[in-house]
PDB file of C-alpha atoms in Angstrom:
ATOM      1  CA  UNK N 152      -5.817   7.573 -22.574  1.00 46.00           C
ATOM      2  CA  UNK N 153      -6.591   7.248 -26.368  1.00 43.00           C
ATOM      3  CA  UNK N 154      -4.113   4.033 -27.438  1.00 46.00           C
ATOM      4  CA  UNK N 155      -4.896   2.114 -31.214  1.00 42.00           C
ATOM      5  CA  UNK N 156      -5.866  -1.163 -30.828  1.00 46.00           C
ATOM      6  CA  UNK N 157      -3.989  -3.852 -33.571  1.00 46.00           C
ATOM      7  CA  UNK N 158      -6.451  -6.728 -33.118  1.00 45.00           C
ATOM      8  CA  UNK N 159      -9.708  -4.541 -33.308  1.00 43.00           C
ATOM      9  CA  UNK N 160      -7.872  -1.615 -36.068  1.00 42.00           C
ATOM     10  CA  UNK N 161      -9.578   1.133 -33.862  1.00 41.00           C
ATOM     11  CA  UNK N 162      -8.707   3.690 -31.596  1.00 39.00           C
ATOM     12  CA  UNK N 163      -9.919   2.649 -28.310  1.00 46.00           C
ATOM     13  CA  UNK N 164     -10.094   4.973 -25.010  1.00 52.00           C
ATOM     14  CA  UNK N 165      -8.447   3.183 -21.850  1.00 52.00           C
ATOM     15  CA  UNK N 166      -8.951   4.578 -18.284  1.00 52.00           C
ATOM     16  CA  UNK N 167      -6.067   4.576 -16.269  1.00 55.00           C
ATOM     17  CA  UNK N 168      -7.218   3.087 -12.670  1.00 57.00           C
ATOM     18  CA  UNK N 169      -7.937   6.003 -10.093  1.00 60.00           C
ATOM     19  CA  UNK N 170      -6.707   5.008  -6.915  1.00 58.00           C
ATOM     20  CA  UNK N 171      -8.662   6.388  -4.429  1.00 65.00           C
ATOM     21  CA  UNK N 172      -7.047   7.030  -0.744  1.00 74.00           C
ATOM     22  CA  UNK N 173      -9.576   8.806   1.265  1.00 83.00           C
ATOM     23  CA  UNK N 174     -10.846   7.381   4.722  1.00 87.00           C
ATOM     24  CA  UNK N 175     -14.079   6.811   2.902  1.00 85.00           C
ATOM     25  CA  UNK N 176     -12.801   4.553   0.229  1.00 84.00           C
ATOM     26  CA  UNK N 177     -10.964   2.518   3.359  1.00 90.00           C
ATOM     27  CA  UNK N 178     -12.219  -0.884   3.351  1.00 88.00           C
ATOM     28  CA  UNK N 179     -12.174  -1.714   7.015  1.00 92.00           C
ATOM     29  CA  UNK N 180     -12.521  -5.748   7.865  1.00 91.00           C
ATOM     30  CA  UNK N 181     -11.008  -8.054  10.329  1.00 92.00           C
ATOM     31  CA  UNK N 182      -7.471  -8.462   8.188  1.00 94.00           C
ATOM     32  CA  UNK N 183      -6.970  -4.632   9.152  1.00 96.00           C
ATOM     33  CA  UNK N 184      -9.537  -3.348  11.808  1.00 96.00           C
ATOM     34  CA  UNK N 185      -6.424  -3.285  14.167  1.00 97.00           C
ATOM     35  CA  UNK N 186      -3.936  -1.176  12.186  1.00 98.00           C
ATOM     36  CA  UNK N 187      -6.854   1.196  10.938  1.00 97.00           C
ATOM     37  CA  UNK N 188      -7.678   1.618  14.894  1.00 98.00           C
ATOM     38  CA  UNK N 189      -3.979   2.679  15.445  1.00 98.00           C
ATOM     39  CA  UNK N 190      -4.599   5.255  12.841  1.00 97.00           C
ATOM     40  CA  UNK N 191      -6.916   6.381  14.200  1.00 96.00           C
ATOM     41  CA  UNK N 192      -5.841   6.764  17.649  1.00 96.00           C
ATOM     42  CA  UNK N 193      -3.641   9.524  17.018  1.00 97.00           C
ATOM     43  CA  UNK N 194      -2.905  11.923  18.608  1.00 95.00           C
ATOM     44  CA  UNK N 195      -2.694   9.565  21.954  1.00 95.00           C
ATOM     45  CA  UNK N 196      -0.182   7.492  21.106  1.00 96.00           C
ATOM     46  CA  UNK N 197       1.875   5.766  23.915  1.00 93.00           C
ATOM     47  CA  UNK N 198       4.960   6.241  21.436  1.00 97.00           C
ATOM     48  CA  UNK N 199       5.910   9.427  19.158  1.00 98.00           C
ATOM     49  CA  UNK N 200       6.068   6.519  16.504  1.00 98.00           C
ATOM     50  CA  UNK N 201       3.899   3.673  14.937  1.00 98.00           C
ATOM     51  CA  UNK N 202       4.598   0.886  12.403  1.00 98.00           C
ATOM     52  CA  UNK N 203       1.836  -0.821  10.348  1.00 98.00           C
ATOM     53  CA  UNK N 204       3.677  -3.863   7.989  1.00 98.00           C
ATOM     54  CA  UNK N 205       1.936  -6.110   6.199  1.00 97.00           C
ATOM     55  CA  UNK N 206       2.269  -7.857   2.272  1.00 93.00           C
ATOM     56  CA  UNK N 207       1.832  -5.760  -0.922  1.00 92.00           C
ATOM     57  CA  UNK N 208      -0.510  -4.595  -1.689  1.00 88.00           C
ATOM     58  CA  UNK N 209      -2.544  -4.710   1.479  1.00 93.00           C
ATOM     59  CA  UNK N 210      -3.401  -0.869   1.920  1.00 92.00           C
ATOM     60  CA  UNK N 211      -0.636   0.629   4.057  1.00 96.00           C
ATOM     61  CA  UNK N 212      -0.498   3.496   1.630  1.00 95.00           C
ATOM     62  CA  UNK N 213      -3.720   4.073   2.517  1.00 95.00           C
ATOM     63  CA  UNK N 214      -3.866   4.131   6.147  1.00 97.00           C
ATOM     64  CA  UNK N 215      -0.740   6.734   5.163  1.00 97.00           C
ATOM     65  CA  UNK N 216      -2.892   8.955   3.509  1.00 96.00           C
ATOM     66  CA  UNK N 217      -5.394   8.330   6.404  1.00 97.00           C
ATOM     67  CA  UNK N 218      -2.965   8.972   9.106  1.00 97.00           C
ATOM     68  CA  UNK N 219      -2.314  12.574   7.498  1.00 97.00           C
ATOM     69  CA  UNK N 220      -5.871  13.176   6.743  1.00 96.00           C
ATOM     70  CA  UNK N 221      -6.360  12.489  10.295  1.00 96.00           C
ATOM     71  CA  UNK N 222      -3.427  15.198  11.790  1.00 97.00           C
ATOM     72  CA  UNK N 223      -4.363  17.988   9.077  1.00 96.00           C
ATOM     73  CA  UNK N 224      -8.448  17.695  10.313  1.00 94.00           C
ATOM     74  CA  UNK N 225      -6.882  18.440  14.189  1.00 94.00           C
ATOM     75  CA  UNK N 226      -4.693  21.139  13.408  1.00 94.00           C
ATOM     76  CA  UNK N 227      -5.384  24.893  12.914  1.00 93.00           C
ATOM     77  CA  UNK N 228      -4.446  25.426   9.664  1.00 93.00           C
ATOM     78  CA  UNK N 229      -2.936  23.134   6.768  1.00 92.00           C
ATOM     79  CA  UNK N 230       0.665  21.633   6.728  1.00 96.00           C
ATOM     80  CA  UNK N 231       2.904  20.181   4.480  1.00 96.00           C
ATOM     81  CA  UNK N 232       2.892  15.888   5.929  1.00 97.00           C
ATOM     82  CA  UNK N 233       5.510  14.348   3.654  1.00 97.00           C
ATOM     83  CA  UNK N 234       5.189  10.535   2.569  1.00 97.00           C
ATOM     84  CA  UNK N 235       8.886   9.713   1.699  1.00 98.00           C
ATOM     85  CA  UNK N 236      10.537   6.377   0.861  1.00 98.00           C
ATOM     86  CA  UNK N 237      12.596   4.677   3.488  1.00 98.00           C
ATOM     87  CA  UNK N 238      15.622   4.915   1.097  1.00 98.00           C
ATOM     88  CA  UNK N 239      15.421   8.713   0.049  1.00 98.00           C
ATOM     89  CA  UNK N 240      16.502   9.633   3.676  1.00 98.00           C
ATOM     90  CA  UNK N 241      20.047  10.082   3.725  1.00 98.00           C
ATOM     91  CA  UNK N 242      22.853  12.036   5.830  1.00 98.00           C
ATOM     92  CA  UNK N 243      22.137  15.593   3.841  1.00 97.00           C
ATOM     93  CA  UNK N 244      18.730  15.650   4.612  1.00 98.00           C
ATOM     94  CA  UNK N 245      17.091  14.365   7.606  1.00 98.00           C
ATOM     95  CA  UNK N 246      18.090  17.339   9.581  1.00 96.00           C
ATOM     96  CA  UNK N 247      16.365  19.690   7.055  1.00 97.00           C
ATOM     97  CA  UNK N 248      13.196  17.436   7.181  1.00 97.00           C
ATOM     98  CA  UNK N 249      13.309  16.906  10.736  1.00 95.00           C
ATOM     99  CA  UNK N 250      13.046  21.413  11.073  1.00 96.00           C
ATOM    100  CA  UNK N 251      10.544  21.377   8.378  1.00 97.00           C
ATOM    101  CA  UNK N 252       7.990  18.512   9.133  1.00 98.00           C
ATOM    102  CA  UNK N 253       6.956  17.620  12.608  1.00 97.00           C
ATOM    103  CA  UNK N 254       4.674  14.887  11.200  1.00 98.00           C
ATOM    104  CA  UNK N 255       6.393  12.340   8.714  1.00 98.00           C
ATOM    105  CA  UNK N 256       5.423   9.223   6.877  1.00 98.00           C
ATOM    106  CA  UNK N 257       8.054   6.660   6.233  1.00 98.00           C
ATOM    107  CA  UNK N 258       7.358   4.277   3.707  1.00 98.00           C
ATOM    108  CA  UNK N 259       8.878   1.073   2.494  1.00 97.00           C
ATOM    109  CA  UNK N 260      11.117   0.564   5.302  1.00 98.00           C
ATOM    110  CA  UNK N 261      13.421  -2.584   4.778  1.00 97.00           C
ATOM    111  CA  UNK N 262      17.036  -3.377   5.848  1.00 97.00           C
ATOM    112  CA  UNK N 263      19.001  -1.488   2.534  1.00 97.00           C
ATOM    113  CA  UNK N 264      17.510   2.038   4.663  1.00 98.00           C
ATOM    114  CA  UNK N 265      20.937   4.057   5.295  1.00 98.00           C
ATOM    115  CA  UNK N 266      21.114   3.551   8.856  1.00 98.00           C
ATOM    116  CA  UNK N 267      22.852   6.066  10.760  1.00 98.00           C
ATOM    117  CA  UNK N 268      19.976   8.535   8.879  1.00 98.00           C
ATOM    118  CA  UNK N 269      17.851   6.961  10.095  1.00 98.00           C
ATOM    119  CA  UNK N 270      19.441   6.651  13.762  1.00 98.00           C
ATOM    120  CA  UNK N 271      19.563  10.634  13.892  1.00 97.00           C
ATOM    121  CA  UNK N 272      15.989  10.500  12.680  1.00 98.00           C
ATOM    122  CA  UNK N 273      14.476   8.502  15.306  1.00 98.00           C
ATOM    123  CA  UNK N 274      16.280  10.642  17.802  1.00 97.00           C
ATOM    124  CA  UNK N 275      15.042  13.930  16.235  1.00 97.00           C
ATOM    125  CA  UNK N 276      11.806  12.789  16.208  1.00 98.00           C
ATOM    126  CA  UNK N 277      11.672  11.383  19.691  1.00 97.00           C
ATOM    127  CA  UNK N 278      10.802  14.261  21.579  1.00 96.00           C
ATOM    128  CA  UNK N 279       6.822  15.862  22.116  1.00 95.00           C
ATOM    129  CA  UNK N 280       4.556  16.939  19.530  1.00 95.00           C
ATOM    130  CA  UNK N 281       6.907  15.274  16.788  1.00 97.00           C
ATOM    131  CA  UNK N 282       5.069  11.807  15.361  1.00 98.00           C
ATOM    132  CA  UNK N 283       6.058   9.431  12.535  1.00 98.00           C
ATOM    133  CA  UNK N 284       4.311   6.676  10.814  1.00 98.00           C
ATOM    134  CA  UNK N 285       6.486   3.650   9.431  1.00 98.00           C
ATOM    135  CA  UNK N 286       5.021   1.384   6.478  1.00 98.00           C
ATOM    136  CA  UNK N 287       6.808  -1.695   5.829  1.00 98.00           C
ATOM    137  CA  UNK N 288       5.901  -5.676   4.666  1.00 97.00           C
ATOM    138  CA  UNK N 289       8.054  -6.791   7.808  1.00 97.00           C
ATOM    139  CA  UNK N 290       8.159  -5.608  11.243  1.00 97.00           C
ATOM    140  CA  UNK N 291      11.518  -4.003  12.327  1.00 96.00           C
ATOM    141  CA  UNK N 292      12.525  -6.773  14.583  1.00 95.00           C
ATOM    142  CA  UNK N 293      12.487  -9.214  11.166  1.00 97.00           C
ATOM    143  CA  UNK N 294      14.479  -6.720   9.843  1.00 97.00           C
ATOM    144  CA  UNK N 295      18.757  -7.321   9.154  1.00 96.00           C
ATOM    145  CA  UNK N 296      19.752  -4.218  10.483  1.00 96.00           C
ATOM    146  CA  UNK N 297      24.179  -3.687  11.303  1.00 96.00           C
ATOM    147  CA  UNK N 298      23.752  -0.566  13.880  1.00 97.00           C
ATOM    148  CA  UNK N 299      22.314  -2.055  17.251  1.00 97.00           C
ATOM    149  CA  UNK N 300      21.543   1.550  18.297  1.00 97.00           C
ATOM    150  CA  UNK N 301      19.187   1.737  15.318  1.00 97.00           C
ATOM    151  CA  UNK N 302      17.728  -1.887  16.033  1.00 97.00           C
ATOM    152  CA  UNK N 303      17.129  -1.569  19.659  1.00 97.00           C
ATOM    153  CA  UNK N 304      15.389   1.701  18.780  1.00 97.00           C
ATOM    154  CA  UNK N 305      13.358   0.524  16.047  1.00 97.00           C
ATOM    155  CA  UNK N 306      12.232  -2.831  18.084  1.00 96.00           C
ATOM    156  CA  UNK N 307      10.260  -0.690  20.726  1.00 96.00           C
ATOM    157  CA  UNK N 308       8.156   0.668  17.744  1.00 98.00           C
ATOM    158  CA  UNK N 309       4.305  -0.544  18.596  1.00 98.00           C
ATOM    159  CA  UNK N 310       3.478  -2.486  15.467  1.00 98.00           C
ATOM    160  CA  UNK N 311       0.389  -3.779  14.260  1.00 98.00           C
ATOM    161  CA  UNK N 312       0.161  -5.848  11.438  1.00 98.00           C
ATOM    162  CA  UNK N 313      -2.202  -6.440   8.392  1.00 97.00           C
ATOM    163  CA  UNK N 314      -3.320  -9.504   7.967  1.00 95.00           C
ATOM    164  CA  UNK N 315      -3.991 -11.592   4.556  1.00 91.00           C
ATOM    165  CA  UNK N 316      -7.581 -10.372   3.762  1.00 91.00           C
ATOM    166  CA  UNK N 317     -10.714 -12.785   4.493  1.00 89.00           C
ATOM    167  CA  UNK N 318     -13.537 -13.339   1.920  1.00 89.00           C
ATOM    168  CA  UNK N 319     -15.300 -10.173   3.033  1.00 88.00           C
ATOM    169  CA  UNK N 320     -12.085  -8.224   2.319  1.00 90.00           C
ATOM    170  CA  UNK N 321     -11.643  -9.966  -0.774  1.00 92.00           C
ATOM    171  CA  UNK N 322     -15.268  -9.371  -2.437  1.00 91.00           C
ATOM    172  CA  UNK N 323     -14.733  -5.371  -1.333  1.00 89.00           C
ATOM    173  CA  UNK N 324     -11.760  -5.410  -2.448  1.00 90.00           C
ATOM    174  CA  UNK N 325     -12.078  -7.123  -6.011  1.00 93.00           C
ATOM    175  CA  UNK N 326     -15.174  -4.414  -6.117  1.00 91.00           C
ATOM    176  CA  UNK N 327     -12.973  -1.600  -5.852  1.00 88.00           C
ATOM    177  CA  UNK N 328     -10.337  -2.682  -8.330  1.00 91.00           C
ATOM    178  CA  UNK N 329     -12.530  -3.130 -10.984  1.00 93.00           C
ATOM    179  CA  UNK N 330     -14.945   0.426  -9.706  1.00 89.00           C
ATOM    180  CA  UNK N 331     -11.172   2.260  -9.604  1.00 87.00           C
ATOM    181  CA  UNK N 332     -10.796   0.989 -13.793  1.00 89.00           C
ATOM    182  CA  UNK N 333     -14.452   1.867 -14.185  1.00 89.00           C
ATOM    183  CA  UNK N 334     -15.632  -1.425 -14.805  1.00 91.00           C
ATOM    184  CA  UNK N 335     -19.014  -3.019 -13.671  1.00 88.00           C
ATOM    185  CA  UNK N 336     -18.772  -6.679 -13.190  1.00 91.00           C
ATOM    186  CA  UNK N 337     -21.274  -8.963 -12.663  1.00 93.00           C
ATOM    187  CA  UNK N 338     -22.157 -11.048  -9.331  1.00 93.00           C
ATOM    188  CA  UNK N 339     -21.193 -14.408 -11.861  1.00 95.00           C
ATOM    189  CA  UNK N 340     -17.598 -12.751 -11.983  1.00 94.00           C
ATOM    190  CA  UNK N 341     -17.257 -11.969  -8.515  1.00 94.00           C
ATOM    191  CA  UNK N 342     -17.824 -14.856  -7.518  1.00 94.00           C
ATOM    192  CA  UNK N 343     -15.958 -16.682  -9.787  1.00 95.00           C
ATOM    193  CA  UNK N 344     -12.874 -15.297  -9.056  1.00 96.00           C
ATOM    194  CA  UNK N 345     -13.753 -15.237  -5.461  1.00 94.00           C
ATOM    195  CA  UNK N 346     -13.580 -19.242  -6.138  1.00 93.00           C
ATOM    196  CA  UNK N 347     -10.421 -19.658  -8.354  1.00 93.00           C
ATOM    197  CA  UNK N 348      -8.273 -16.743  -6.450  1.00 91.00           C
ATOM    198  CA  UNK N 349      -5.002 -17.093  -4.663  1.00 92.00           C
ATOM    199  CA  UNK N 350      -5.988 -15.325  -1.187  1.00 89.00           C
ATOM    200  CA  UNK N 351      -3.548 -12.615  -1.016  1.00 91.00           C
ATOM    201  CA  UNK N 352      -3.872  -8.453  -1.671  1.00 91.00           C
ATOM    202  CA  UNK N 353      -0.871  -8.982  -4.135  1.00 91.00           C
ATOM    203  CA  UNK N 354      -1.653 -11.583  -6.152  1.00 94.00           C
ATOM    204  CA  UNK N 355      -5.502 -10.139  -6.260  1.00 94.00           C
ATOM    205  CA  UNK N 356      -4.301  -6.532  -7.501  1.00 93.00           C
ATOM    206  CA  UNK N 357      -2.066  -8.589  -9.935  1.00 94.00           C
ATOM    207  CA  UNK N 358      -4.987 -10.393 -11.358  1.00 96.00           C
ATOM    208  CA  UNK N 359      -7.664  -7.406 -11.885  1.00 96.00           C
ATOM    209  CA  UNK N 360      -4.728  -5.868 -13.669  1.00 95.00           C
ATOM    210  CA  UNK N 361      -4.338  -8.972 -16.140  1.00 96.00           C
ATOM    211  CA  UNK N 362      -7.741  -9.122 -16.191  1.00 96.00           C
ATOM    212  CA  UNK N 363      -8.067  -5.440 -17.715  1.00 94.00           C
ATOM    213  CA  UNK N 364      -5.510  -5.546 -19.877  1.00 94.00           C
ATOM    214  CA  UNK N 365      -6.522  -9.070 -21.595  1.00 95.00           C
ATOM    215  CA  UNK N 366     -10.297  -7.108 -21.871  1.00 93.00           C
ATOM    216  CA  UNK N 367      -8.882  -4.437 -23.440  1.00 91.00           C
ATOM    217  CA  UNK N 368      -6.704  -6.360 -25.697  1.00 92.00           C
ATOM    218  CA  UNK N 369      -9.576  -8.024 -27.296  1.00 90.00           C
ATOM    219  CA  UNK N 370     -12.137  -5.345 -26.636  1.00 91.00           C
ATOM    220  CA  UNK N 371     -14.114  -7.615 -24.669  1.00 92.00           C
ATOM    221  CA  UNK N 372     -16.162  -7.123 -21.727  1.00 92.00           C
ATOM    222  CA  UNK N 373     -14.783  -8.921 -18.761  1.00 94.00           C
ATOM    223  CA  UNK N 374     -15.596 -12.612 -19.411  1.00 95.00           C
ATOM    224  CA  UNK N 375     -15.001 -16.032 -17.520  1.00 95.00           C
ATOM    225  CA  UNK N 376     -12.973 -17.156 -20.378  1.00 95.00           C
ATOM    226  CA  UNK N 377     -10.915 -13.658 -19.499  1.00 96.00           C
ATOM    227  CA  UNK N 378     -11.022 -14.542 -16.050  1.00 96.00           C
ATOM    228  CA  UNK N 379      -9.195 -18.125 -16.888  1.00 96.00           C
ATOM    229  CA  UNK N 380      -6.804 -16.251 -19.323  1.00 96.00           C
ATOM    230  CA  UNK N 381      -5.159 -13.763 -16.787  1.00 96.00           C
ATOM    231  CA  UNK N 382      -4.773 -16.877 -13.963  1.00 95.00           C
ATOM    232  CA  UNK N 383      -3.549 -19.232 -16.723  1.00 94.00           C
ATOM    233  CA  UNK N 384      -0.846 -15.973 -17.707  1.00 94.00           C
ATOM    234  CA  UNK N 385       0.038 -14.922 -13.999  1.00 93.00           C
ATOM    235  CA  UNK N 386       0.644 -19.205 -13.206  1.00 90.00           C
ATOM    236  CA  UNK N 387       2.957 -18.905 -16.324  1.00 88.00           C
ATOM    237  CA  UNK N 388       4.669 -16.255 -14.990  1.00 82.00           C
ATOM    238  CA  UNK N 389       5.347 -17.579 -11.025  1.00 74.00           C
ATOM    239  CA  UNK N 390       6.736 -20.317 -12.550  1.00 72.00           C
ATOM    240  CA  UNK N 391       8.823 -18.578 -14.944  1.00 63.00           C
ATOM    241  CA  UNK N 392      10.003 -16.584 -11.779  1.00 61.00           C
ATOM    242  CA  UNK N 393      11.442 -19.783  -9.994  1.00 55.00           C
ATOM    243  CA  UNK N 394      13.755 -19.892 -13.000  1.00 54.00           C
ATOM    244  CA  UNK N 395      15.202 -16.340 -12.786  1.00 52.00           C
TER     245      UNK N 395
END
């Protein structure tokens, strides 16, 4: 993307991040070896449904993309694996998806989901050779739900949880960011922000993000003083949020 630059007066070209979701781009470390080896352990399943929650940010849109990766490399010939948002399933269409998709991905599942859907989903989908996948930040159980059919259905899930990511996961992880904006940082950066970073997926992805926009701002390669910039900006901003 070609954008003009007010600071510099030039036309500079920005690259838009490229998130890549393939197995091989999967960062696999202790915060997530478990929910990447319930992935992966499909097709035997002890339940025709799995949930992986975990914060923002912390790859369960990946292991999505895994999960159907994984079915369409077992199966005969290619299918159509939706990944729909919890609150796009409604009463006029979760019969049609049920006939048209015996593999679903259900993302983003939280207690505003309309719940008798998603009652007569769970009961389409509980019979053999039918399999969803659930992504959420909170197990069902946590979850406020009215219809105690849906709850008590939705608590016997198998869940498996992603954990806040460990130094390891954080170096890979700050790697890709930057590789995914195609930026090469040095091992000075890394580990400076390794040092000065809230440990979280969120606030991480929220701070490469500053990060590249303050370098492109200024036309700068990515700097310390950068570095100190986008934390100083995102502390601003958290406490501007406990105002709102």
């Amino acid at each position: 993307m070609t954008e003009y630059n007010n600071k510099t007066g030039q036309y500079m070209l920005k690259f838009s991040p490229q998130n890549f979701q393939r197995e091989e781009d999967f960062m696999v470390s202790s915060c997530n070896q478990n929910a990447y080896n319930a992935i992966k352990m499909w097709p035997y399943w002890q339940h025709f449904a799995l949930n992986i929650y975990g914060a923002k940010s912390s790859g369960k849109s990946h292991l999505a993309h895994i999960f159907v990766d994984t079915i369409l490399s077992n199966l005969p010939r290619p299918i159509q694996i939706p990944i729909l948002s919890a609150h796009s399933i409604n009463m006029k269409n979760v019969n049609k998806i049920t006939n048209e998709h015996p593999y679903l991905v259900i993302e983003d599942l939280d207690s505003n989901i309309n719940e008798e859907a998603f009652f007569h989903l769970y009961n389409n989908y509980n019979v053999p050779n039918r399999f969803i996948l659930f992504t959420s930040e909170l197990p069902p159980s946590k979850l406020s739900l009215k219809l105690p059919d849906l709850r008590s259905r939705l608590n016997i899930v198998p869940t498996v949880e992603i954990l806040q990511p460990d130094d390891v996961m954080l170096t890979a992880l700050i790697a890709k960011l930057f590789n995914d904006r195609q930026i090469i940082i040095s091992q000075e950066i890394l580990d400076y922000i390794l040092k000065h970073t809230e440990r979280s997926f969120e606030y991480i992805t929220k701070l490469i993000n500053e990060i590249d926009e303050i370098s492109w701002t200024y036309s700068r390669a990515v700097s310390i003083p950068i570095i100190k910039e986008a934390i100083n900006t995102l502390s601003q901003n958290q406490q501007l949020e406990l105002f709102i």
